Amino acid sequence: MAVHLEQALAKLKTTGVRMTPQRHAILSFLLDSMTHPTADDIYRSLESKFPNMSVATVYNNLKVFIESGLVRELTYGDSSSRFDADMTDHYHAVCESCGKIADFEYPPLHDIENTAAGQTGFQISGYRLEVYGVCPDCTGITKH
Protein backbone atom coordinates (compact mmCIF):
# COMPACT_ATOMS: atom_id res chain seq x y z
CA MET A 1 0.00 0.00 0.00
CA ALA A 2 3.07 2.29 0.14
CA VAL A 3 2.63 3.13 -3.56
CA HIS A 4 -1.04 3.97 -2.98
CA LEU A 5 -0.09 6.19 -0.04
CA GLU A 6 2.49 8.04 -2.13
CA GLN A 7 -0.06 8.53 -4.93
CA ALA A 8 -2.69 9.74 -2.46
CA LEU A 9 -0.24 12.16 -0.84
CA ALA A 10 0.74 13.52 -4.26
CA LYS A 11 -2.93 14.00 -5.17
CA LEU A 12 -3.61 15.88 -1.93
CA LYS A 13 -0.55 18.05 -2.48
CA THR A 14 -1.73 19.06 -5.97
CA THR A 15 -5.11 20.10 -4.54
CA GLY A 16 -3.42 22.25 -1.88
CA VAL A 17 -4.29 20.05 1.09
CA ARG A 18 -1.72 20.41 3.85
CA MET A 19 -0.51 17.09 5.26
CA THR A 20 -0.70 16.97 9.05
CA PRO A 21 0.50 13.98 11.09
CA GLN A 22 -3.13 13.12 11.97
CA ARG A 23 -4.24 13.35 8.35
CA HIS A 24 -1.34 11.13 7.29
CA ALA A 25 -2.20 8.56 9.99
CA ILE A 26 -5.90 8.50 9.05
CA LEU A 27 -5.11 8.08 5.35
CA SER A 28 -2.54 5.35 6.06
CA PHE A 29 -5.02 3.52 8.27
CA LEU A 30 -7.68 3.62 5.56
CA LEU A 31 -5.32 2.46 2.83
CA ASP A 32 -4.13 -0.45 4.98
CA SER A 33 -7.60 -1.41 6.18
CA MET A 34 -9.67 -4.07 4.48
CA THR A 35 -12.52 -3.76 6.99
CA HIS A 36 -14.32 -0.63 5.71
CA PRO A 37 -14.02 1.09 9.11
CA THR A 38 -16.33 3.67 10.64
CA ALA A 39 -14.97 7.03 11.78
CA ASP A 40 -15.17 5.73 15.36
CA ASP A 41 -13.13 2.65 14.40
CA ILE A 42 -10.44 4.92 12.93
CA TYR A 43 -10.49 7.18 15.99
CA ARG A 44 -10.17 4.24 18.43
CA SER A 45 -7.30 2.75 16.43
CA LEU A 46 -5.34 6.01 16.37
CA GLU A 47 -6.20 7.64 19.71
CA SER A 48 -3.20 6.11 21.54
CA LYS A 49 -0.84 7.70 18.98
CA PHE A 50 -2.77 10.99 18.90
CA PRO A 51 -4.36 11.54 22.34
CA ASN A 52 -5.35 15.12 21.44
CA MET A 53 -7.16 14.07 18.25
CA SER A 54 -10.96 14.14 18.38
CA VAL A 55 -13.60 12.17 16.50
CA ALA A 56 -14.45 15.47 14.78
CA THR A 57 -10.89 15.60 13.43
CA VAL A 58 -11.38 12.16 11.92
CA TYR A 59 -14.70 13.17 10.33
CA ASN A 60 -13.25 16.42 8.97
CA ASN A 61 -10.32 14.60 7.41
CA LEU A 62 -12.57 11.93 5.94
CA LYS A 63 -14.57 14.72 4.31
CA VAL A 64 -11.36 16.12 2.77
CA PHE A 65 -10.44 12.67 1.45
CA ILE A 66 -13.91 12.14 -0.02
CA GLU A 67 -13.86 15.56 -1.72
CA SER A 68 -10.39 14.74 -3.10
CA GLY A 69 -11.63 11.46 -4.57
CA LEU A 70 -9.43 9.29 -2.34
CA VAL A 71 -12.13 7.72 -0.17
CA ARG A 72 -15.66 6.48 -0.75
CA GLU A 73 -18.34 6.78 1.94
CA LEU A 74 -20.66 3.80 2.28
CA THR A 75 -23.92 4.67 4.00
CA TYR A 76 -26.31 2.10 5.39
CA GLY A 77 -29.47 3.76 6.64
CA ASP A 78 -29.31 4.59 10.33
CA SER A 79 -26.01 2.87 11.07
CA SER A 80 -22.65 4.64 10.93
CA SER A 81 -21.07 5.33 7.58
CA ARG A 82 -18.21 3.08 6.58
CA PHE A 83 -15.22 4.29 4.59
CA ASP A 84 -13.39 2.60 1.72
CA ALA A 85 -10.09 3.82 0.29
CA ASP A 86 -10.23 1.29 -2.56
CA MET A 87 -11.53 3.49 -5.37
CA THR A 88 -11.36 0.77 -8.01
CA ASP A 89 -14.61 -0.61 -9.43
CA HIS A 90 -15.64 -3.35 -7.04
CA TYR A 91 -18.66 -4.51 -5.08
CA HIS A 92 -19.49 -5.40 -1.50
CA ALA A 93 -20.89 -8.38 0.37
CA VAL A 94 -22.43 -7.33 3.70
CA CYS A 95 -22.94 -9.70 6.63
CA GLU A 96 -26.46 -9.40 8.02
CA SER A 97 -25.27 -10.76 11.35
CA CYS A 98 -22.11 -8.83 12.28
CA GLY A 99 -22.03 -6.05 9.65
CA LYS A 100 -18.70 -7.09 8.15
CA ILE A 101 -18.18 -5.82 4.59
CA ALA A 102 -16.05 -7.77 2.11
CA ASP A 103 -14.99 -6.67 -1.36
CA PHE A 104 -15.54 -8.82 -4.43
CA GLU A 105 -14.78 -8.38 -8.11
CA TYR A 106 -17.30 -8.63 -10.93
CA PRO A 107 -17.35 -7.09 -14.41
CA PRO A 108 -18.80 -3.56 -14.63
CA LEU A 109 -22.57 -3.44 -15.06
CA HIS A 110 -22.72 -1.15 -18.10
CA ASP A 111 -25.92 -2.83 -19.34
CA ILE A 112 -27.72 -1.83 -16.12
CA GLU A 113 -26.46 1.75 -16.43
CA ASN A 114 -27.59 1.95 -20.06
CA THR A 115 -31.00 0.43 -19.26
CA ALA A 116 -31.50 2.82 -16.34
CA ALA A 117 -30.56 5.80 -18.52
CA GLY A 118 -32.84 4.66 -21.34
CA GLN A 119 -35.85 4.04 -19.11
CA THR A 120 -35.51 7.10 -16.86
CA GLY A 121 -33.75 9.73 -18.95
CA PHE A 122 -31.21 10.12 -16.13
CA GLN A 123 -27.56 10.76 -16.89
CA ILE A 124 -26.17 7.93 -14.81
CA SER A 125 -23.05 8.87 -12.83
CA GLY A 126 -22.52 5.59 -10.99
CA TYR A 127 -24.05 2.80 -8.99
CA ARG A 128 -23.42 0.66 -5.95
CA LEU A 129 -24.00 -3.09 -5.82
CA GLU A 130 -24.20 -4.97 -2.55
CA VAL A 131 -25.15 -8.51 -1.78
CA TYR A 132 -26.27 -9.57 1.68
CA GLY A 133 -25.80 -12.79 3.60
CA VAL A 134 -23.95 -14.20 6.58
CA CYS A 135 -20.14 -14.22 6.61
CA PRO A 136 -18.01 -17.33 7.27
CA ASP A 137 -17.07 -16.05 10.75
CA CYS A 138 -20.74 -15.92 11.76
CA THR A 139 -21.71 -19.23 10.16
CA GLY A 140 -18.58 -21.09 11.22
CA ILE A 141 -18.18 -22.32 7.63
CA THR A 142 -14.86 -21.78 5.93
CA LYS A 143 -14.71 -20.21 2.47
CA HIS A 144 -14.03 -22.62 -0.41
PDB file of C-alpha atoms in Angstrom, residues 54-138:
ATOM      1  CA  SER A  54     -10.963  14.138  18.384  1.00  0.00           C
ATOM      2  CA  VAL A  55     -13.596  12.169  16.496  1.00  0.00           C
ATOM      3  CA  ALA A  56     -14.454  15.472  14.777  1.00  0.00           C
ATOM      4  CA  THR A  57     -10.890  15.604  13.427  1.00  0.00           C
ATOM      5  CA  VAL A  58     -11.377  12.159  11.921  1.00  0.00           C
ATOM      6  CA  TYR A  59     -14.704  13.169  10.328  1.00  0.00           C
ATOM      7  CA  ASN A  60     -13.253  16.421   8.972  1.00  0.00           C
ATOM      8  CA  ASN A  61     -10.317  14.604   7.412  1.00  0.00           C
ATOM      9  CA  LEU A  62     -12.570  11.926   5.938  1.00  0.00           C
ATOM     10  CA  LYS A  63     -14.573  14.715   4.309  1.00  0.00           C
ATOM     11  CA  VAL A  64     -11.365  16.120   2.768  1.00  0.00           C
ATOM     12  CA  PHE A  65     -10.437  12.674   1.450  1.00  0.00           C
ATOM     13  CA  ILE A  66     -13.911  12.140  -0.020  1.00  0.00           C
ATOM     14  CA  GLU A  67     -13.857  15.556  -1.717  1.00  0.00           C
ATOM     15  CA  SER A  68     -10.389  14.744  -3.096  1.00  0.00           C
ATOM     16  CA  GLY A  69     -11.629  11.463  -4.571  1.00  0.00           C
ATOM     17  CA  LEU A  70      -9.435   9.291  -2.336  1.00  0.00           C
ATOM     18  CA  VAL A  71     -12.127   7.720  -0.173  1.00  0.00           C
ATOM     19  CA  ARG A  72     -15.662   6.477  -0.747  1.00  0.00           C
ATOM     20  CA  GLU A  73     -18.339   6.777   1.940  1.00  0.00           C
ATOM     21  CA  LEU A  74     -20.657   3.796   2.277  1.00  0.00           C
ATOM     22  CA  THR A  75     -23.916   4.673   3.999  1.00  0.00           C
ATOM     23  CA  TYR A  76     -26.310   2.098   5.393  1.00  0.00           C
ATOM     24  CA  GLY A  77     -29.474   3.763   6.636  1.00  0.00           C
ATOM     25  CA  ASP A  78     -29.315   4.590  10.327  1.00  0.00           C
ATOM     26  CA  SER A  79     -26.006   2.868  11.069  1.00  0.00           C
ATOM     27  CA  SER A  80     -22.653   4.644  10.930  1.00  0.00           C
ATOM     28  CA  SER A  81     -21.073   5.329   7.581  1.00  0.00           C
ATOM     29  CA  ARG A  82     -18.213   3.084   6.575  1.00  0.00           C
ATOM     30  CA  PHE A  83     -15.218   4.289   4.588  1.00  0.00           C
ATOM     31  CA  ASP A  84     -13.392   2.599   1.723  1.00  0.00           C
ATOM     32  CA  ALA A  85     -10.086   3.823   0.288  1.00  0.00           C
ATOM     33  CA  ASP A  86     -10.228   1.294  -2.560  1.00  0.00           C
ATOM     34  CA  MET A  87     -11.528   3.491  -5.367  1.00  0.00           C
ATOM     35  CA  THR A  88     -11.356   0.773  -8.008  1.00  0.00           C
ATOM     36  CA  ASP A  89     -14.605  -0.612  -9.426  1.00  0.00           C
ATOM     37  CA  HIS A  90     -15.641  -3.347  -7.039  1.00  0.00           C
ATOM     38  CA  TYR A  91     -18.663  -4.509  -5.083  1.00  0.00           C
ATOM     39  CA  HIS A  92     -19.490  -5.398  -1.503  1.00  0.00           C
ATOM     40  CA  ALA A  93     -20.890  -8.381   0.366  1.00  0.00           C
ATOM     41  CA  VAL A  94     -22.434  -7.329   3.697  1.00  0.00           C
ATOM     42  CA  CYS A  95     -22.940  -9.698   6.626  1.00  0.00           C
ATOM     43  CA  GLU A  96     -26.458  -9.402   8.018  1.00  0.00           C
ATOM     44  CA  SER A  97     -25.266 -10.762  11.354  1.00  0.00           C
ATOM     45  CA  CYS A  98     -22.106  -8.826  12.279  1.00  0.00           C
ATOM     46  CA  GLY A  99     -22.035  -6.047   9.655  1.00  0.00           C
ATOM     47  CA  LYS A 100     -18.700  -7.093   8.148  1.00  0.00           C
ATOM     48  CA  ILE A 101     -18.184  -5.822   4.594  1.00  0.00           C
ATOM     49  CA  ALA A 102     -16.050  -7.768   2.109  1.00  0.00           C
ATOM     50  CA  ASP A 103     -14.992  -6.669  -1.362  1.00  0.00           C
ATOM     51  CA  PHE A 104     -15.544  -8.819  -4.426  1.00  0.00           C
ATOM     52  CA  GLU A 105     -14.783  -8.380  -8.113  1.00  0.00           C
ATOM     53  CA  TYR A 106     -17.302  -8.626 -10.929  1.00  0.00           C
ATOM     54  CA  PRO A 107     -17.348  -7.088 -14.412  1.00  0.00           C
ATOM     55  CA  PRO A 108     -18.799  -3.556 -14.635  1.00  0.00           C
ATOM     56  CA  LEU A 109     -22.569  -3.439 -15.057  1.00  0.00           C
ATOM     57  CA  HIS A 110     -22.724  -1.154 -18.100  1.00  0.00           C
ATOM     58  CA  ASP A 111     -25.923  -2.832 -19.336  1.00  0.00           C
ATOM     59  CA  ILE A 112     -27.719  -1.826 -16.123  1.00  0.00           C
ATOM     60  CA  GLU A 113     -26.460   1.751 -16.429  1.00  0.00           C
ATOM     61  CA  ASN A 114     -27.594   1.954 -20.059  1.00  0.00           C
ATOM     62  CA  THR A 115     -30.997   0.432 -19.261  1.00  0.00           C
ATOM     63  CA  ALA A 116     -31.504   2.816 -16.337  1.00  0.00           C
ATOM     64  CA  ALA A 117     -30.558   5.795 -18.519  1.00  0.00           C
ATOM     65  CA  GLY A 118     -32.836   4.660 -21.342  1.00  0.00           C
ATOM     66  CA  GLN A 119     -35.849   4.044 -19.111  1.00  0.00           C
ATOM     67  CA  THR A 120     -35.509   7.095 -16.858  1.00  0.00           C
ATOM     68  CA  GLY A 121     -33.751   9.725 -18.953  1.00  0.00           C
ATOM     69  CA  PHE A 122     -31.207  10.118 -16.131  1.00  0.00           C
ATOM     70  CA  GLN A 123     -27.563  10.764 -16.887  1.00  0.00           C
ATOM     71  CA  ILE A 124     -26.166   7.930 -14.807  1.00  0.00           C
ATOM     72  CA  SER A 125     -23.049   8.867 -12.825  1.00  0.00           C
ATOM     73  CA  GLY A 126     -22.516   5.594 -10.991  1.00  0.00           C
ATOM     74  CA  TYR A 127     -24.053   2.804  -8.995  1.00  0.00           C
ATOM     75  CA  ARG A 128     -23.421   0.662  -5.953  1.00  0.00           C
ATOM     76  CA  LEU A 129     -24.003  -3.089  -5.823  1.00  0.00           C
ATOM     77  CA  GLU A 130     -24.200  -4.972  -2.550  1.00  0.00           C
ATOM     78  CA  VAL A 131     -25.146  -8.510  -1.783  1.00  0.00           C
ATOM     79  CA  TYR A 132     -26.274  -9.569   1.677  1.00  0.00           C
ATOM     80  CA  GLY A 133     -25.803 -12.787   3.602  1.00  0.00           C
ATOM     81  CA  VAL A 134     -23.953 -14.204   6.582  1.00  0.00           C
ATOM     82  CA  CYS A 135     -20.143 -14.223   6.613  1.00  0.00           C
ATOM     83  CA  PRO A 136     -18.015 -17.329   7.274  1.00  0.00           C
ATOM     84  CA  ASP A 137     -17.074 -16.054  10.749  1.00  0.00           C
ATOM     85  CA  CYS A 138     -20.738 -15.923  11.762  1.00  0.00           C
TER      86      CYS A 138
END
